[in-house]
Coordinates of C-alpha atoms in Angstrom, one line a residue:
X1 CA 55.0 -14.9 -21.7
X2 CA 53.1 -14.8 -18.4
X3 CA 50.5 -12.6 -17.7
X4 CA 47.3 -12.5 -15.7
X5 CA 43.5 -11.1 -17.0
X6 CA 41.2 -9.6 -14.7
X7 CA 37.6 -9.3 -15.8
X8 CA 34.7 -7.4 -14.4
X9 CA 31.2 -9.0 -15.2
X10 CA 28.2 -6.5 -15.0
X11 CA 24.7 -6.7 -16.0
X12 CA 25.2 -5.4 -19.3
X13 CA 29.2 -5.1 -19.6
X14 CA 32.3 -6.8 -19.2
X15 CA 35.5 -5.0 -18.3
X16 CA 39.0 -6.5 -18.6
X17 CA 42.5 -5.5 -18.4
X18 CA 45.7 -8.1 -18.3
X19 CA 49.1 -7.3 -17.4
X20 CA 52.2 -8.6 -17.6
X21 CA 54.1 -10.9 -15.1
X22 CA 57.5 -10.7 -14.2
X23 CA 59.8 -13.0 -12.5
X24 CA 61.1 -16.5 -13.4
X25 CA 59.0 -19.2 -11.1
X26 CA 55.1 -19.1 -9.9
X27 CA 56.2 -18.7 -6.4
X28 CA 58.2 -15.4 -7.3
X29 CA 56.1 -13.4 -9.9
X30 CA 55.0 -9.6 -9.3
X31 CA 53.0 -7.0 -11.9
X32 CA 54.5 -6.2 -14.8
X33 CA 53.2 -3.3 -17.1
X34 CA 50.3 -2.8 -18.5
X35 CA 49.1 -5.0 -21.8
X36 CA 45.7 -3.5 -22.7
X37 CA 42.5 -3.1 -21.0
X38 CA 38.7 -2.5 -22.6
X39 CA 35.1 -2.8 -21.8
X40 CA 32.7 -4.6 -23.8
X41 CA 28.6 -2.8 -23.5
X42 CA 25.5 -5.4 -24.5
X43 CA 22.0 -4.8 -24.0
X44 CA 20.6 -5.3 -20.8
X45 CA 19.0 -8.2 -20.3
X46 CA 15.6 -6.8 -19.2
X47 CA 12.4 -5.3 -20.7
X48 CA 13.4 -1.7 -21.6
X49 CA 9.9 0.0 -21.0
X50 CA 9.1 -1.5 -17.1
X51 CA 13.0 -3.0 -16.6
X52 CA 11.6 -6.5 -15.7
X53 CA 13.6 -9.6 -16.0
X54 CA 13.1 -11.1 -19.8
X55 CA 13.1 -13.9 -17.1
X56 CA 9.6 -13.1 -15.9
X57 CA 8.0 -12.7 -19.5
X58 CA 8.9 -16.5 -19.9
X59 CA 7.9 -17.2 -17.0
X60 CA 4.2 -16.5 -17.4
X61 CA 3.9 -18.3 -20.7
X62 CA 5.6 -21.3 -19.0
X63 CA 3.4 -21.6 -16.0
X64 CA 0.4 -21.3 -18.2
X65 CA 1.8 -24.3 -20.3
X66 CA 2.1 -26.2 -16.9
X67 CA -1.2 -25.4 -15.8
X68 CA -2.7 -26.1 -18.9
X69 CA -0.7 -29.9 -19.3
X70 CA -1.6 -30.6 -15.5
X71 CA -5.5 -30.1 -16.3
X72 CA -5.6 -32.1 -19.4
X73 CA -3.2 -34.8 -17.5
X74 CA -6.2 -34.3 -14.2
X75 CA -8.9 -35.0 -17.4
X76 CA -7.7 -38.0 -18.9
X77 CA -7.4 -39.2 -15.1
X78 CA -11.0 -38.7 -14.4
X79 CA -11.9 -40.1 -18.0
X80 CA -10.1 -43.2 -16.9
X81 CA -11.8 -43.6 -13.4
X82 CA -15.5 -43.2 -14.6
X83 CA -14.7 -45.6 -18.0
X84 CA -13.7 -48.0 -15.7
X85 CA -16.4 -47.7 -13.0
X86 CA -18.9 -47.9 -15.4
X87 CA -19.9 -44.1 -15.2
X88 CA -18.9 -42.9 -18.7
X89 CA -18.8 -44.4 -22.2
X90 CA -15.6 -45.8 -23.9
X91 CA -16.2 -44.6 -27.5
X92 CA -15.8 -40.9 -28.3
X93 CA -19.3 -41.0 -30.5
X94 CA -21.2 -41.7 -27.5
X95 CA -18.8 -39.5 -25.4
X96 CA -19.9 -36.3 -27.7
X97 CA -23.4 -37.3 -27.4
X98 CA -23.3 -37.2 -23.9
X99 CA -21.4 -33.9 -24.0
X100 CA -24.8 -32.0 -25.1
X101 CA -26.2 -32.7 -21.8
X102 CA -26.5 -30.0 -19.7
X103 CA -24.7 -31.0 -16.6
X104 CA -26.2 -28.1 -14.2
X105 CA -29.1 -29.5 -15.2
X106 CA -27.6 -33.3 -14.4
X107 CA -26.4 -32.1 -10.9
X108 CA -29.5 -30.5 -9.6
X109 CA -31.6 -33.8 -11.0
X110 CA -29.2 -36.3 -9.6
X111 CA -29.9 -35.1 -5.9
X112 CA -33.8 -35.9 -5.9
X113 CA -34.6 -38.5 -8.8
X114 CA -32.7 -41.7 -10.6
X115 CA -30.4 -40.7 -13.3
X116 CA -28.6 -43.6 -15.7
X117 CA -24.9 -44.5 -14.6
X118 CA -23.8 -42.4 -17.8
X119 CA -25.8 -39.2 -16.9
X120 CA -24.0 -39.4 -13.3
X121 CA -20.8 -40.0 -14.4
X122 CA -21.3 -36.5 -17.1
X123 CA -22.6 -34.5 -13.2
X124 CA -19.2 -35.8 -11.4
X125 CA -17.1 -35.0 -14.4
X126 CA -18.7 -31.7 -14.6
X127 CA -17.5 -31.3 -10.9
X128 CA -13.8 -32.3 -12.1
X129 CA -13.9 -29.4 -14.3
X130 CA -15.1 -26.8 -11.8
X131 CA -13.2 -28.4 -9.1
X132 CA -13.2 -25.1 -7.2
X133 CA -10.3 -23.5 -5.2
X134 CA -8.1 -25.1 -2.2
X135 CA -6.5 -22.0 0.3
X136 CA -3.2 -23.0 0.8
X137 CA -2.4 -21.4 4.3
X138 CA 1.7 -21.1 3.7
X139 CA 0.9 -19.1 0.2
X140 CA -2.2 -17.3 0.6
X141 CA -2.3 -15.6 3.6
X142 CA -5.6 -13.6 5.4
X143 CA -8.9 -14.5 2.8
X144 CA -9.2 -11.2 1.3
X145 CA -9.9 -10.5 -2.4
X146 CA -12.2 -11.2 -5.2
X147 CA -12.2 -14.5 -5.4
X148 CA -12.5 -15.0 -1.3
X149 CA -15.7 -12.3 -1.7
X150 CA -17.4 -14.5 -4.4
X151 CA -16.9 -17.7 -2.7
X152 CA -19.0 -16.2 0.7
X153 CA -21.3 -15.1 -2.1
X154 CA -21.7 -18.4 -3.4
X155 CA -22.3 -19.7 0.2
X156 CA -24.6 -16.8 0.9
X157 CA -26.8 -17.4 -2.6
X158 CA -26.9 -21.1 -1.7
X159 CA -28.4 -20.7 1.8
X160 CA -30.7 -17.8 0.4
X161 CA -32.1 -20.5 -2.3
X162 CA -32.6 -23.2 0.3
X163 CA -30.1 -25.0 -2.3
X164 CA -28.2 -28.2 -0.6
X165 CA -25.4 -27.9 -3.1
X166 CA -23.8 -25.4 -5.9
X167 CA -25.3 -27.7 -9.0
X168 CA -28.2 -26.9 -7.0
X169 CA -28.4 -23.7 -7.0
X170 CA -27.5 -23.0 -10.8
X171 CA -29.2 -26.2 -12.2
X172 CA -32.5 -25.7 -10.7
X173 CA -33.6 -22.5 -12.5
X174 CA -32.0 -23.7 -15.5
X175 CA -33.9 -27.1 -15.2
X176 CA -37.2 -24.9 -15.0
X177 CA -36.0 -22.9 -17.7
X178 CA -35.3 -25.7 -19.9
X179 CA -39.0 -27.4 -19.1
X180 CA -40.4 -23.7 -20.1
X181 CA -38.8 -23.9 -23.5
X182 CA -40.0 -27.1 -24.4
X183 CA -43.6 -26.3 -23.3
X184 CA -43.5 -23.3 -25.5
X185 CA -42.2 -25.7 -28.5
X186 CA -38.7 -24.3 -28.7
X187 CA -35.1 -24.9 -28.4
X188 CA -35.3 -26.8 -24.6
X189 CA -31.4 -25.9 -24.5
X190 CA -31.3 -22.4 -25.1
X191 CA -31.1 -20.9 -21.6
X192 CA -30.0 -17.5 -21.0
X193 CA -27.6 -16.9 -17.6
X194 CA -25.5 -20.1 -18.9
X195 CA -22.2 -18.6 -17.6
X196 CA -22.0 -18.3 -14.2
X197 CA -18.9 -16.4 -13.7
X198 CA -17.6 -13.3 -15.1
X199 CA -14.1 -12.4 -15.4
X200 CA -14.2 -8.4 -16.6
X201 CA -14.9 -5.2 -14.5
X202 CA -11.6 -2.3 -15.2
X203 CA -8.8 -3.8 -14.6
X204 CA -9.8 -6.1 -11.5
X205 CA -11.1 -9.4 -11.2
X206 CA -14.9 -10.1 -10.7
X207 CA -16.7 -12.9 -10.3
X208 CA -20.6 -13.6 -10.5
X209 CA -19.4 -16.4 -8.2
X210 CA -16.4 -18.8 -7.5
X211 CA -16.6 -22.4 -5.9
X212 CA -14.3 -23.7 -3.4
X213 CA -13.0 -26.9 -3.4
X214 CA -15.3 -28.6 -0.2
X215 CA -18.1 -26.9 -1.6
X216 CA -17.6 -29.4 -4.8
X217 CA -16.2 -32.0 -2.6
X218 CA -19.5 -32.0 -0.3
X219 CA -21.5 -31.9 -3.3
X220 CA -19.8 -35.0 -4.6
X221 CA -21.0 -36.8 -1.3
X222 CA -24.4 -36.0 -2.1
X223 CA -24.6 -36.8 -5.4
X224 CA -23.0 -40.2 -4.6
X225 CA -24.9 -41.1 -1.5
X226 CA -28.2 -40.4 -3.7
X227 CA -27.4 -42.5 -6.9
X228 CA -25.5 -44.8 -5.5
X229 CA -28.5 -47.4 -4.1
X230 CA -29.7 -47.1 -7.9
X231 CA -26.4 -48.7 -9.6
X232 CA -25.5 -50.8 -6.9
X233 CA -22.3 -52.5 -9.1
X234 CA -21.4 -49.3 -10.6
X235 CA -20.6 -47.0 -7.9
X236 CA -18.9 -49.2 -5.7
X237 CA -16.4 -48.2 -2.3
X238 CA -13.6 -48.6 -4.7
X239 CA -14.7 -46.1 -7.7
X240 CA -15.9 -43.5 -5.2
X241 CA -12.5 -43.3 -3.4
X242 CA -11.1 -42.9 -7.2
X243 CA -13.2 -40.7 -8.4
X244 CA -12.7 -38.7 -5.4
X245 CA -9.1 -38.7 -5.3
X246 CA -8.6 -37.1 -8.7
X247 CA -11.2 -34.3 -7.7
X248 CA -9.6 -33.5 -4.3
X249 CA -6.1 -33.8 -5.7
X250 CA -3.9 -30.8 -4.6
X251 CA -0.2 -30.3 -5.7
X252 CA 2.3 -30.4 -2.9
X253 CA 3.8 -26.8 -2.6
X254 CA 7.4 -27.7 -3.2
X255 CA 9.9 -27.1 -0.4
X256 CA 12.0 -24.0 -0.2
X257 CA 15.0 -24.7 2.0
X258 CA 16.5 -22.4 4.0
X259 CA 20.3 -21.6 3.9
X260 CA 22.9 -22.1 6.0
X261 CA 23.4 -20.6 9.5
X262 CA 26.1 -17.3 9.4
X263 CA 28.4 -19.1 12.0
X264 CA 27.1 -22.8 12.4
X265 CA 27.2 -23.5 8.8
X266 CA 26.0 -27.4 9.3
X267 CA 22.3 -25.4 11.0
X268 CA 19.7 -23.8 8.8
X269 CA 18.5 -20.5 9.2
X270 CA 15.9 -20.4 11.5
X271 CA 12.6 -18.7 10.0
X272 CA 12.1 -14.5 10.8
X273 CA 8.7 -15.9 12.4
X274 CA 9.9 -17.6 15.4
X275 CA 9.9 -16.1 18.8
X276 CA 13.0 -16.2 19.4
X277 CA 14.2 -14.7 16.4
X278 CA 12.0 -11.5 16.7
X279 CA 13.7 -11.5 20.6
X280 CA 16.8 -11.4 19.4
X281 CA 16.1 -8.6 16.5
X282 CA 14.5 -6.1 19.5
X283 CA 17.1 -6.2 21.6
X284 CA 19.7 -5.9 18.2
X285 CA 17.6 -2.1 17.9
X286 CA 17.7 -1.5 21.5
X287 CA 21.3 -1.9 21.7
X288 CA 22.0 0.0 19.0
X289 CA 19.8 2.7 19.9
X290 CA 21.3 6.2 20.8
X291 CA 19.5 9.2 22.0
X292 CA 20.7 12.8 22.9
X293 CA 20.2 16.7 21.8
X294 CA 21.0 17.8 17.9
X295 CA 24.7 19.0 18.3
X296 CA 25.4 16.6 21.3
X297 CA 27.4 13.1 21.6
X298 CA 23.9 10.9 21.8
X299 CA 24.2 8.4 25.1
X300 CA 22.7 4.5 25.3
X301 CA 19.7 4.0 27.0
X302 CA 19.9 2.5 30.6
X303 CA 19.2 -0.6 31.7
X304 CA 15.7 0.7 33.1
X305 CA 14.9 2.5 29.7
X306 CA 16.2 -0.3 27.5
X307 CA 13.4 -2.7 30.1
X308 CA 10.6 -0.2 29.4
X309 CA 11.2 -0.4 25.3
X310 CA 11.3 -4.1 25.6
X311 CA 8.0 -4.8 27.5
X312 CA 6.6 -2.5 24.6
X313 CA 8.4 -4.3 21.7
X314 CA 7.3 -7.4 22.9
X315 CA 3.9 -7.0 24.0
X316 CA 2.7 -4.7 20.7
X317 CA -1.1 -3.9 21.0
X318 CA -1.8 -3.6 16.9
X319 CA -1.1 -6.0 14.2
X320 CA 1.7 -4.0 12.6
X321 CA 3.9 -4.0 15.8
X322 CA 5.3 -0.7 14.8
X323 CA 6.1 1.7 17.8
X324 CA 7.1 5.6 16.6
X325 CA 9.8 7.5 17.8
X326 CA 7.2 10.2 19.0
X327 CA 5.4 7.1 21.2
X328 CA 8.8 5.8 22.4
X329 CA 10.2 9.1 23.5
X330 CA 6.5 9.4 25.5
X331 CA 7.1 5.8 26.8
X332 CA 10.7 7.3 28.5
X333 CA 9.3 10.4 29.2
X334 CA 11.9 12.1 26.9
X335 CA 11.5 15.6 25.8
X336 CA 10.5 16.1 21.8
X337 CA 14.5 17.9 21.6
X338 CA 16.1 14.6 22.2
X339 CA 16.7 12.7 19.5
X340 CA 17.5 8.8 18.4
X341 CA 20.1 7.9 16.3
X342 CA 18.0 5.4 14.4
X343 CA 15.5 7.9 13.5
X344 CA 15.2 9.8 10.2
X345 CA 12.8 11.2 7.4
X346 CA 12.4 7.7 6.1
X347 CA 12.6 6.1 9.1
X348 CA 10.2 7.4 12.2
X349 CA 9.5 4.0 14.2
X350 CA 11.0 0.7 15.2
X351 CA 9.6 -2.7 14.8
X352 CA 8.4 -4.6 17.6
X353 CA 7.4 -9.1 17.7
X354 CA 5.5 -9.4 14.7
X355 CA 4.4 -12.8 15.6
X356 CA 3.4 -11.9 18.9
X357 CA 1.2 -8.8 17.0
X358 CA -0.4 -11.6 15.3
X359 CA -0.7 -14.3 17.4
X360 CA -2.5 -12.3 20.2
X361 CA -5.4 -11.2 18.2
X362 CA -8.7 -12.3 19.1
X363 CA -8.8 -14.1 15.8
X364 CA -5.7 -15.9 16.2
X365 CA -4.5 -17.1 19.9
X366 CA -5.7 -14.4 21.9
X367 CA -4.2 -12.5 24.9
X368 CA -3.0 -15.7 27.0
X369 CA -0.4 -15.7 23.9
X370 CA 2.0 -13.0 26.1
X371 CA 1.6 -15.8 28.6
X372 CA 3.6 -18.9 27.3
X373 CA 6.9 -18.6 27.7
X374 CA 9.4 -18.4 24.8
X375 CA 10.0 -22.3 24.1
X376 CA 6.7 -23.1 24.0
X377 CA 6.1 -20.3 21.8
X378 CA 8.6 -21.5 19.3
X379 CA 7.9 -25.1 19.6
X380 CA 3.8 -23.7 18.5
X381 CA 5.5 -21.8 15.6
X382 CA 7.3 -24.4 14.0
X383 CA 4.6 -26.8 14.4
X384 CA 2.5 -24.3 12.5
X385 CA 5.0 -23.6 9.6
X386 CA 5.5 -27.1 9.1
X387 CA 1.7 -27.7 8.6
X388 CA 0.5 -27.9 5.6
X389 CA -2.7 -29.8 6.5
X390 CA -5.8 -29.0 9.2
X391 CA -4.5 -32.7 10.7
X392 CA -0.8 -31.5 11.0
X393 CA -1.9 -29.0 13.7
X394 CA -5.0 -28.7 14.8
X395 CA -5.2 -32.0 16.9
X396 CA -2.0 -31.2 18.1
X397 CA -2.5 -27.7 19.9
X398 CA -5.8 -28.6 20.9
X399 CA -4.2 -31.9 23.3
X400 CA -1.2 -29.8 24.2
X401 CA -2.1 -26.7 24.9
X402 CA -5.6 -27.3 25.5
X403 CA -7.0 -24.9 23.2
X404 CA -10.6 -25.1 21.6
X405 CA -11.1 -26.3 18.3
X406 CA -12.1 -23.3 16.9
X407 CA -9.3 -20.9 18.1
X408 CA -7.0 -23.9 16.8
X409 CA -8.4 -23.9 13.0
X410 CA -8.4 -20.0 13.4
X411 CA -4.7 -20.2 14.7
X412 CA -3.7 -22.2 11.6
X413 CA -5.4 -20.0 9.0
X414 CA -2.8 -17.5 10.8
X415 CA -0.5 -15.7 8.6
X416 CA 2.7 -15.1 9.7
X417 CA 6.4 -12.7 8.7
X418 CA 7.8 -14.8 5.9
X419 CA 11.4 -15.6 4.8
X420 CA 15.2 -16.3 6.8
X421 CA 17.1 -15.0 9.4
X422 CA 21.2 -14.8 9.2
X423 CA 21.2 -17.3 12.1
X424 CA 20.2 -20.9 13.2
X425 CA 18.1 -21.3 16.1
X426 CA 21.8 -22.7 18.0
X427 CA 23.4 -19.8 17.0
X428 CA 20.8 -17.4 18.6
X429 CA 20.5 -19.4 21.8
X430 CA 24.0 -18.5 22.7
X431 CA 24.3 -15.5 21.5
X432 CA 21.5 -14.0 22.9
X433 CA 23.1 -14.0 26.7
X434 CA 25.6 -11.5 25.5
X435 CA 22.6 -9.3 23.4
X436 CA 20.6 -9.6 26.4
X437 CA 23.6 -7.9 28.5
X438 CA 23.5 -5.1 26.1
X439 CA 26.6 -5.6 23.7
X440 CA 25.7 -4.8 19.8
X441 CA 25.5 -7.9 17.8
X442 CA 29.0 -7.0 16.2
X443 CA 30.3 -7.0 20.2
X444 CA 28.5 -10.5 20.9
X445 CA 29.4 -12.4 17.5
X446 CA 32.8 -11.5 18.1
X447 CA 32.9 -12.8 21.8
X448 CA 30.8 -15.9 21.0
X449 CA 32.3 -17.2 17.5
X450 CA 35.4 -15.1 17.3
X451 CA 33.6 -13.2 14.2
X452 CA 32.7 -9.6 13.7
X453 CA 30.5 -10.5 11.0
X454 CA 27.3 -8.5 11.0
X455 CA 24.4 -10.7 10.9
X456 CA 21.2 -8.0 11.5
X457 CA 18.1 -10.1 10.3
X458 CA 17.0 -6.6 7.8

């Protein structure tokens, strides 16, 4: 008997149905009746109380695991460097003797008298440990938060104190602390204040403080520059750039790639952040833009209106780039009875370049942003997406575009719209002639590719 099943795979069911087939060969069969049909219900695979994935709740566990294997993996390799310098002893007795030291108190001491090589190597492997935090510019965005707040707090305590370095700044008092104790006969080790970071305020993150990676980095330098004349054949160029290495170490973000382009499918998708791309989502609103009395067939805009809109789009004067329909009708001189299509309870404004909103700030580019034309804007864009490091950009902008130093660094601290487009950056190019003429991008996909395909970037 021939038949054919059909199933339909949900979240948390499965229909299916099969019928029968008539006829004598493949080429000539048709539907027969019915043979039977059912559904089959199974829990849904998410958390029933907040409906998240039971994806994510292994997720967390998981990343801890990997967090927790990469810093014992980061110990062993600093164990291995300062054993092998000379900076830290083999056997684990002596190792758990050495261990008792107070190493705020090592870091403080090793910036203004001798310390033995294995007192220096406990201050750098102190430093390993509270290696302090490396912004990644692609993931984290403007410096706001907790953490950001007690790093400039650290800064700010450190210049307050006169202290050259973090170990400083904690070690010192606890150095004077420690000298008080012993003069008083008691315990020279039992200081009060010993952490130095708190983790519990509500439900929010505080910390007493929060080092940053060159702030650990920088006091590495100074530790080595000071105790290096006194072990000559211990700290040598060699163990210094190894020791450093393991420190400074940062994990490369691992690449997302983008997909494929809608209607060149050997391009990738160009990225939502690039000039272009905003330029060609404008003039997709524009075109699709309607406006007319309640009760009335809404008209297009003109070619003069739809030039107005675009200077503003644009050109946006805030961050957000958002332009309401109140501000638009003002900008066409439109009375508050005529309407726009596009325009609804929860939607009451339109989108203008959100690269250009953030690229013209005084803290980014500036104003002479609105002055480079479009291919030199894209070319600056997907220099700066590619960067992941000060070196990959910064020298760059500052020979070809002549910008200062300063406005470069603060350019690539920049952050910008995130994710995709539909389109590759080929695809756009010649389709925007056709959006620029004022077709809808259904009207200019099907003239340019032969494809109706809708392909909005939202």
């Amino acid at each position: 008997m021939k038949y054919r099943l059909g199933l339909d795979v949900g979240t948390n069911s499965l229909g299916w149905a099969a019928i029968m087939l008539k006829g004598e060969n493949a080429a000539a069969l048709s539907p027969g009746p019915l043979l039977d049909m059912g559904v089959r219900i199974f829990s849904d695979a998410r958390h029933p109380k907040d409906k998240s994935s039971n994806a994510a709740q292994r997720r967390g566990p998981r990343s801890a695991r990997r967090n927790r294997d990469r810093m014992l993996a980061r110990r062993r390799n600093m164990l291995t460097a300062l054993i092998e310098a000379g900076l830290f002893p083999e056997t684990q007795k002596d190792q758990k003797t050495l261990e008792q030291m107070d190493p705020w108190i090592l870091r403080a001491r090793a910036l203004d008298e001798k310390l033995n090589a294995h007192e220096v190597g406990r201050a750098l492997f102190h430093l390993q440990q509270r290696r302090g935090f490396k912004s990644n510019r692609k993931t984290d965005g403007a410096e706001k938060g907790a953490m950001y707040d007690a790093i400039a707090s650290a800064r700010e305590k450190m210049e307050a104190a006169g202290a050259p370095t973090l170990g400083a700044l904690f070690g010192r008092p606890r150095m004077i602390q420690a000298q008080a104790n012993a003069q008083a006969g008691g315990d020279k080790d039992a200081m009060p204040g010993a952490r130095v970071r708190s983790q519990a305020k509500g439900n929010k993150m505080v910390y007493d403080y929060y080092p940053s990676r060159d702030l650990i980095l920088h006091e590495f330098e100074c530790i080595w520059r000071a105790q290096a004349p006194h072990h000559p054949g211990v700290m040598t160029p060699q163990a210094h750039d190894a020791i450093r290495t393991v420190i400074e170490f940062q994990r490369p973000l691992k690449a997302q790639k983008a997909g494929k382009c809608t209607f060149l499918p050997d391009q990738p998708r160009a990225p939502k952040a690039l000039p272009t791309v905003q330029y060609a989502r404008i003039l997709q609103d524009l075109n699709n833009l309607r406006v007319g009395m309640v009760g009335q067939t809404p008209r297009t805009l003109t070619p003069e209106e739809r030039q107005k809109l675009l200077a503003l789009f644009l050109k946006p004067t805030a961050k957000t780039a958002k332009s309401s329909f109140k501000a638009i009708r003002k900008t066409l001189s439109l009375s508050e009875t005529q309407k726009f299509n596009l325009e609804s309870r929860k939607r009451d404004h339109l989108v203008g370049d959100l690269t250009a909103a953030t690229m013209m700030q005084k803290t980014a580019w500036g104003p002479t942003w609105n002055e480079l034309d479009r291919p030199s804007q894209d070319d600056i864009i997907e220099k700066l997406l590619a960067a992941e490091k000060y070196e990959d950009f910064v020298p760059w902008v500052c020979k070809t575009h002549r910008l200062s130093e300063e406005a470069a660094i603060a350019v690539f601290h920049t952050t910008l719209p995130d994710a995709h487009g539909k389109l590759s950056k080929a695809a756009l190019e010649r389709v925007l002639p056709h959006l620029e003429m004022g077709l809808r991008y259904d009207e200019a996909t099907s003239t340019e590719f032969n494809d109706h395909r809708a392909i909005s970037e939202d």
